[in-house]
Every structure is written in C-alpha cells, then in structure tokens.
Tab-separated table of C-alpha atoms in Angstrom:
chain	number	residue	atom	x	y	z
A	1	MET	CA	-83.192	0.381	-59.100
A	2	ARG	CA	-81.911	1.174	-55.663
A	3	ARG	CA	-78.523	2.735	-55.693
A	4	THR	CA	-75.561	1.331	-53.890
A	5	LEU	CA	-74.564	4.552	-52.625
A	6	LEU	CA	-71.686	6.656	-52.590
A	7	SER	CA	-70.899	6.861	-49.170
A	8	ALA	CA	-68.267	9.052	-49.996
A	9	ILE	CA	-67.725	11.314	-52.693
A	10	ILE	CA	-64.435	11.934	-54.090
A	11	PRO	CA	-62.998	13.770	-56.933
A	12	PHE	CA	-62.659	12.299	-60.311
A	13	VAL	CA	-59.049	11.826	-59.932
A	14	LEU	CA	-59.949	8.332	-59.890
A	15	LEU	CA	-57.553	6.812	-62.114
A	16	THR	CA	-53.954	6.332	-61.865
A	17	GLY	CA	-51.970	8.079	-64.502
A	18	ASN	CA	-49.813	6.077	-66.833
A	19	ALA	CA	-46.274	6.984	-65.916
A	20	ASN	CA	-44.081	7.477	-68.933
A	21	ALA	CA	-40.766	7.323	-67.099
A	22	GLU	CA	-39.759	10.680	-68.467
A	23	PRO	CA	-39.235	13.947	-66.621
A	24	CYS	CA	-42.089	16.409	-66.340
A	25	GLY	CA	-40.201	19.188	-68.030
A	26	ALA	CA	-42.477	22.217	-68.302
A	27	VAL	CA	-45.613	20.201	-67.510
A	28	THR	CA	-47.003	20.938	-64.039
A	29	GLU	CA	-49.353	19.079	-61.723
A	30	ALA	CA	-52.204	21.120	-63.218
A	31	GLY	CA	-51.376	19.458	-66.507
A	32	GLU	CA	-52.219	20.201	-70.105
A	33	CYS	CA	-54.424	18.750	-72.820
A	34	ARG	CA	-52.757	17.032	-75.734
A	35	GLY	CA	-55.821	16.515	-77.818
A	36	ASN	CA	-57.979	14.351	-75.554
A	37	VAL	CA	-55.027	13.067	-73.581
A	38	VAL	CA	-54.389	14.565	-70.149
A	39	ALA	CA	-50.678	15.043	-69.439
A	40	TYR	CA	-49.609	16.066	-65.939
A	41	CYS	CA	-46.671	15.838	-63.581
A	42	ASP	CA	-47.100	13.009	-61.082
A	43	GLN	CA	-45.983	14.553	-57.801
A	44	ALA	CA	-45.162	11.170	-56.281
A	45	THR	CA	-42.609	10.244	-58.924
A	46	MET	CA	-41.996	13.636	-60.512
A	47	GLU	CA	-42.464	11.933	-63.850
A	48	LEU	CA	-44.829	12.739	-66.692
A	49	ALA	CA	-48.114	10.822	-66.516
A	50	THR	CA	-50.906	10.645	-69.079
A	51	VAL	CA	-54.548	9.613	-69.277
A	52	ASP	CA	-56.231	8.972	-72.608
A	53	CYS	CA	-59.751	10.231	-71.934
A	54	VAL	CA	-61.308	8.296	-74.807
A	55	ALA	CA	-59.488	5.009	-74.339
A	56	ASP	CA	-59.170	4.995	-70.552
A	57	VAL	CA	-62.308	6.774	-69.380
A	58	ASP	CA	-65.190	6.932	-71.875
A	59	PRO	CA	-65.541	7.109	-75.677
A	60	GLY	CA	-67.295	10.458	-75.320
A	61	ALA	CA	-64.887	11.946	-72.785
A	62	ILE	CA	-62.715	14.940	-73.615
A	63	CYS	CA	-59.771	16.672	-71.989
A	64	MET	CA	-60.748	20.104	-70.687
A	65	THR	CA	-59.728	22.724	-68.143
A	66	ILE	CA	-61.766	22.315	-64.954
A	67	ASP	CA	-60.539	25.588	-63.479
A	68	SER	CA	-57.315	27.567	-63.400
A	69	THR	CA	-56.212	26.125	-60.062
A	70	TYR	CA	-57.136	22.488	-60.525
A	71	GLY	CA	-56.055	22.381	-64.131
A	72	VAL	CA	-57.179	19.898	-66.765
A	73	ASP	CA	-58.885	16.535	-66.536
A	74	CYS	CA	-61.139	14.191	-68.469
A	75	ALA	CA	-64.813	15.185	-68.596
A	76	LEU	CA	-67.776	13.017	-69.548
A	77	PRO	CA	-70.612	13.968	-71.926
A	78	ALA	CA	-74.180	14.741	-70.842
A	79	ALA	CA	-76.174	11.670	-69.742
A	80	ALA	CA	-73.012	9.647	-69.062
A	81	GLU	CA	-72.665	7.859	-65.702
A	82	CYS	CA	-70.702	10.214	-63.498
A	83	LEU	CA	-70.067	7.750	-60.687
A	84	GLY	CA	-67.342	5.207	-61.156
A	85	GLN	CA	-64.891	3.063	-59.266
A	86	ASP	CA	-61.132	3.197	-59.366
A	87	LYS	CA	-58.831	0.210	-59.457
A	88	ASN	CA	-59.153	-0.147	-55.683
A	89	GLY	CA	-62.931	-0.295	-55.830
A	90	ASP	CA	-63.314	3.173	-54.322
A	91	TYR	CA	-66.143	5.314	-55.637
A	92	VAL	CA	-65.185	8.398	-57.549
A	93	SER	CA	-67.171	11.268	-58.974
A	94	MET	CA	-66.151	12.200	-62.489
A	95	PHE	CA	-66.189	15.584	-64.107
A	96	CYS	CA	-68.770	16.403	-66.754
A	97	GLN	CA	-68.608	18.592	-69.861
A	98	GLY	CA	-71.084	21.143	-71.158
A	99	THR	CA	-72.641	24.342	-69.792
A	100	ASN	CA	-72.359	24.560	-65.987
A	101	PRO	CA	-72.357	20.764	-65.672
A	102	GLY	CA	-72.645	18.563	-62.629
A	103	CYS	CA	-73.643	15.075	-61.535
A	104	LEU	CA	-77.347	14.480	-60.840
A	105	ASP	CA	-78.086	11.673	-58.401
A	106	THR	CA	-81.539	10.085	-58.666
A	107	LEU	CA	-82.926	6.845	-57.274
A	108	ASP	CA	-81.951	4.979	-60.429
A	109	ALA	CA	-78.728	6.551	-61.632
A	110	GLN	CA	-76.083	9.219	-61.342
A	111	THR	CA	-75.576	11.024	-64.630
A	112	CYS	CA	-73.997	14.166	-66.059
A	113	PHE	CA	-76.386	17.081	-66.495
A	114	GLU	CA	-75.907	20.651	-67.653
A	115	ASN	CA	-76.964	23.775	-65.769
A	116	LEU	CA	-76.486	22.320	-62.299
A	117	GLY	CA	-73.446	24.446	-61.470
A	118	PRO	CA	-71.177	26.109	-60.947
A	119	CYS	CA	-70.686	25.799	-57.198
A	120	THR	CA	-68.367	26.508	-54.281
A	121	ALA	CA	-67.839	24.695	-50.991
A	122	ASP	CA	-70.217	27.172	-49.351
A	123	ASP	CA	-73.076	25.753	-51.433
A	124	GLU	CA	-72.791	22.276	-49.955
A	125	GLY	CA	-75.829	21.195	-47.985
A	126	THR	CA	-78.114	23.757	-49.610
A	127	CYS	CA	-81.472	23.171	-51.280
A	128	ASN	CA	-82.575	24.460	-54.662
A	129	GLY	CA	-86.216	23.511	-54.630
A	130	ASP	CA	-86.121	19.797	-53.867
A	131	GLN	CA	-82.598	19.296	-55.156
A	132	LEU	CA	-79.842	18.951	-52.561
A	133	LEU	CA	-76.306	20.046	-53.415
A	134	VAL	CA	-74.302	17.475	-51.540
A	135	VAL	CA	-70.769	18.318	-52.504
A	136	CYS	CA	-68.882	20.637	-54.817
A	137	ASN	CA	-66.227	18.816	-56.824
A	138	VAL	CA	-63.884	21.705	-57.622
A	139	ASN	CA	-66.634	23.731	-59.327
A	140	GLN	CA	-69.045	20.989	-60.380
A	141	PRO	CA	-71.869	19.990	-58.004
A	142	TRP	CA	-73.083	16.572	-56.976
A	143	VAL	CA	-76.835	17.072	-56.654
A	144	ILE	CA	-79.423	14.674	-55.240
A	145	ASP	CA	-82.943	14.940	-56.649
A	146	CYS	CA	-84.938	14.322	-53.458
A	147	LEU	CA	-88.228	13.958	-55.338
A	148	THR	CA	-87.033	10.740	-56.953
A	149	TYR	CA	-86.832	9.318	-53.424
A	150	ASP	CA	-90.349	10.601	-52.663
A	151	ALA	CA	-88.736	13.057	-50.276
A	152	ARG	CA	-88.225	16.810	-50.001
A	153	CYS	CA	-85.051	18.845	-49.541
A	154	GLU	CA	-84.830	20.303	-46.058
A	155	ASN	CA	-82.032	21.223	-43.651
A	156	GLY	CA	-79.224	19.656	-45.648
A	157	ALA	CA	-80.944	16.333	-46.350
A	158	CYS	CA	-83.713	14.661	-48.335
A	159	VAL	CA	-86.474	14.288	-45.736
A	160	GLY	CA	-89.704	12.278	-45.643
A	161	ALA	CA	-88.913	9.057	-47.502
A	162	PRO	CA	-91.978	6.735	-47.279
A	163	GLU	CA	-92.314	3.248	-45.839
A	164	ASN	CA	-90.286	0.746	-47.874
A	165	GLY	CA	-88.512	3.658	-49.533
A	166	TYR	CA	-84.722	3.948	-49.808
A	167	CYS	CA	-82.894	5.624	-46.928
A	168	ASP	CA	-79.419	6.387	-45.657
A	169	ASP	CA	-77.618	9.254	-43.947
A	170	THR	CA	-78.785	11.729	-46.541
A	171	VAL	CA	-82.197	10.380	-47.456
A	172	LEU	CA	-84.131	10.339	-44.179
A	173	CYS	CA	-87.327	8.447	-43.393
A	174	ASP	CA	-90.622	10.171	-42.646
A	175	VAL	CA	-91.910	10.628	-39.092
A	176	GLY	CA	-92.755	7.306	-37.444
A	177	LEU	CA	-90.328	5.395	-39.641
A	178	GLU	CA	-86.701	4.440	-39.232
A	179	CYS	CA	-83.992	3.236	-41.580
A	180	ASP	CA	-83.204	-0.459	-41.190
A	181	THR	CA	-79.916	-2.136	-41.960
A	182	SER	CA	-80.973	-2.881	-45.532
A	183	GLY	CA	-81.549	0.791	-46.313
A	184	SER	CA	-85.345	0.705	-46.260
A	185	CYS	CA	-87.762	2.823	-44.234
A	186	VAL	CA	-89.756	0.652	-41.821
A	187	SER	CA	-92.182	1.324	-38.985
A	188	ALA	CA	-90.455	2.294	-35.774
A	189	VAL	CA	-91.358	-0.314	-33.145
A	190	THR	CA	-91.594	0.587	-29.464
A	191	THR	CA	-91.571	-2.280	-27.004
A	192	ASP	CA	-93.116	-1.761	-23.549
A	193	ALA	CA	-92.049	-4.372	-21.010
A	194	GLY	CA	-95.032	-3.457	-18.855
A	195	ALA	CA	-95.347	-1.382	-15.708
A	196	THR	CA	-96.580	-2.630	-12.339
A	197	VAL	CA	-99.014	-0.388	-10.519
A	198	ASP	CA	-97.901	-1.465	-7.040
A	199	SER	CA	-94.366	-2.742	-6.889
A	200	GLY	CA	-93.973	-2.940	-3.138
A	201	THR	CA	-96.986	-4.537	-1.350
A	202	SER	CA	-97.504	-8.124	-0.209
A	203	VAL	CA	-100.318	-8.342	-2.716
A	204	ASP	CA	-98.304	-7.279	-5.692
A	205	SER	CA	-94.656	-8.259	-5.614
A	206	GLY	CA	-94.100	-7.393	-9.237
A	207	THR	CA	-90.987	-5.636	-10.383
A	208	PRO	CA	-91.425	-1.995	-11.364
A	209	GLY	CA	-92.131	-1.704	-15.040
A	210	VAL	CA	-89.219	-1.003	-17.334
A	211	ASP	CA	-89.810	0.659	-20.644
A	212	THR	CA	-87.356	-0.653	-23.187
A	213	GLY	CA	-89.033	1.083	-26.032
A	214	ILE	CA	-86.779	2.892	-28.478
A	215	PRO	CA	-88.217	6.059	-29.926
A	216	ALA	CA	-88.309	6.367	-33.674
A	217	ASN	CA	-85.372	8.270	-35.073
A	218	ARG	CA	-85.856	9.712	-38.515
A	219	ASP	CA	-82.183	10.374	-38.790
A	220	ALA	CA	-81.055	6.945	-37.737
A	221	SER	CA	-80.226	6.056	-41.271
A	222	THR	CA	-77.744	3.345	-41.993
A	223	ASN	CA	-75.293	3.448	-44.801
A	224	VAL	CA	-76.721	0.881	-47.111
A	225	ASP	CA	-74.083	1.071	-49.642
A	226	ALA	CA	-70.875	0.376	-48.040
A	227	GLY	CA	-69.459	1.912	-50.999
A	228	VAL	CA	-70.452	5.986	-50.466
A	229	PRO	CA	-72.419	8.950	-50.114
A	230	GLY	CA	-73.415	6.640	-45.513
A	231	LEU	CA	-71.349	8.657	-48.713
A	232	LEU	CA	-70.025	10.181	-46.618
A	233	ASP	CA	-66.550	9.131	-46.320
A	234	THR	CA	-65.558	5.948	-47.905
A	235	GLY	CA	-62.242	7.230	-48.904
A	236	ALA	CA	-62.975	7.230	-52.542
A	237	LYS	CA	-60.163	8.814	-54.404
A	238	SER	CA	-59.626	10.033	-57.835
A	239	ALA	CA	-56.623	9.278	-59.759
A	240	LYS	CA	-56.239	10.135	-63.280
A	241	THR	CA	-55.638	7.041	-65.252
A	242	THR	CA	-57.678	3.944	-65.261
A	243	LYS	CA	-61.041	3.496	-66.767
A	244	PRO	CA	-63.608	3.483	-63.973
A	245	THR	CA	-66.254	0.860	-63.584
A	246	THR	CA	-69.519	2.697	-63.216
A	247	GLU	CA	-72.393	1.475	-61.161
A	248	SER	CA	-75.829	2.864	-61.501
A	249	GLY	CA	-76.698	2.529	-57.939
A	250	CYS	CA	-74.313	4.662	-56.115
A	251	SER	CA	-72.870	7.886	-55.311
A	252	CYS	CA	-69.450	9.650	-55.530
A	253	ALA	CA	-65.754	10.835	-55.416
A	254	GLU	CA	-63.454	13.388	-56.865
A	255	THR	CA	-61.385	13.299	-59.980
A	256	SER	CA	-59.185	11.514	-62.334
A	257	ARG	CA	-55.712	12.017	-61.363
A	258	PRO	CA	-54.008	11.851	-58.087
A	259	ARG	CA	-53.402	15.444	-57.172
A	260	SER	CA	-52.752	16.862	-53.847
A	261	TYR	CA	-56.202	17.565	-52.708
A	262	GLY	CA	-57.340	14.655	-50.772
A	263	ALA	CA	-60.516	12.835	-51.154
A	264	LEU	CA	-63.526	14.955	-51.596
A	265	ALA	CA	-65.317	12.909	-49.120
A	266	LEU	CA	-68.821	13.896	-49.590
A	267	SER	CA	-69.475	14.297	-46.084
A	268	LEU	CA	-72.453	16.090	-46.750
A	269	LEU	CA	-73.881	16.930	-43.684
A	270	VAL	CA	-75.121	13.678	-43.431
A	271	CYS	CA	-75.197	11.887	-46.343
A	272	CYS	CA	-73.319	10.418	-48.633
A	273	ALA	CA	-72.280	10.279	-45.209
A	274	ARG	CA	-74.752	7.928	-46.841
A	275	ARG	CA	-73.431	8.418	-49.511
A	276	PHE	CA	-71.355	10.749	-48.468
A	277	SER	CA	-70.138	10.697	-44.894
A	278	SER	CA	-67.483	13.071	-44.404
A	279	ARG	CA	-67.131	14.529	-47.552
A	280	ARG	CA	-64.483	16.876	-47.190
A	281	ALA	CA	-61.179	15.363	-47.835
A	282	ARG	CA	-59.530	16.769	-50.759
A	283	ARG	CA	-57.172	14.762	-52.884
A	284	THR	CA	-53.741	13.723	-51.752
C-alpha cells in the first residue's frame, strides 16, 4: 500500500493534555509518570494536565522517561503504528518503547522497531546501509527503509525508485524518470518543437527552432501526501492528550504533549520534505 506520507515529521506531543484545572504544584513541564498516566504542567495554562497512555493513546502504550531533558511521555510497543494524527489532522510521530527503539518507515507502514537508535540531530540525513535516518525525535530515529521502495540510500535520500514506483522529496526516481503529481515515477518526456536549418533566406522563411524540452529531474519529486514527510514540513505537532488516528500510509511528527519545542518538522534534507519537508521545528 502506498503511504500517504508524512510530509512533516513532528514529535509525538500530538495530543492535547487533559487539563485538570488544578495548579501544577511540584510537577514540571517534563512531567512524571503516575502508573501509565503522564502528568505534566501545561505551560499555556500553568495547570496540571494528564494523558492516560492506555486509554488515550494505545492499549499497549506505557508512560516512560524519554530523556532527562524532555521528560516523560507515552511510548508504543514494538510493531505498533508510530505515525498518527492529532485532533487537527496533523501528522505526528509517536515514541516507541523497548531497546533503542525508533519508527521504521517502509512502503506499507510505519511501525515501532527496536535497535534503530539512539540518535542525535547530527545523524539526520545519514545512511546505515540502505536505511535513511530522516529525523531524530528527541533520541528516537525515524528511519526509512529505502529497499522497500526499490531504492538505495545515498546523499540524504532514497535514490533510484523504478518506473511506476512511489516517489516524493525523499524517495527520488531513477535516472530518466521524474516524479509526477500523483507520486509515481514516470518517463521524463522531452518535447522538441523543431529547428529550422535556414531561418533567414527567401527559400526558407521558417522561424528558428525553439527547444521546449524539459530535462528529466530525478529530484523533482512532488509531495504526494499532503499530509508529511513532501514530510517535510506540514506543521505536524505533538500534544500530549488525544488518541491519534494512525494511518498506514504516511510519515511523521513529534510527541504527545505540547511542550516548548516546536514541531519536529522532518525536513529531512529533502524528504518528508516529502514526508518531511523542513523537519526541524521543535515543539512550541
């Protein structure tokens, strides 16, 4: 199934915490786990907000510490869909649980996998074999498996997608092909309006030939999924509170509660520009 892309990847903060109309007290923005309930101080209202990971996010989700700076959030189990949508329809990338987890993006789905991380922002756009690390969500990577697109990882993109294959700003078509508006690789067509050998004699009064041909552009991918990574910046945001609607044809965002980072726009050097277009916002 062809994905609908994440044109933008953003942190899991995708939900919107449930405000409890009570002061934060000793609870900070980083929050704390109360069983599998995330409790944190909503900086917009300065009131305590909570997210029930099991009821609001996924039956297998748990509350866990993502890192000492970010704090706690809900994390999904291995094999769970790690791409969801918040209440505004923005794509968000959720955190995963397990050993060095991350989100693996293939042609058919985006799911939590172990041993993909950890990562830092410096790792974005790098290849590990034919896997492309598009964006680092705090310390968990969003990785595209280029082979599932019949492509290879090269220079910050999946390169060499075949004719009729999926394409966007991160998955680029092979030489001689270009990405059409439907997100498929098609033959690049060059139109020659014809040249006149003699454009100035009484015998031949033809107009000089004009070549309107457009050279094939492997990187002329179009963001198929107006939802991500041409992800890269669709403004997906994470907000900690509402259960996301996952879609197995897409790509990314950041977290589950509204913190002050900004949207992790997976700008990925290109991609999710597809998916990810500008990837680097961090939650607000």
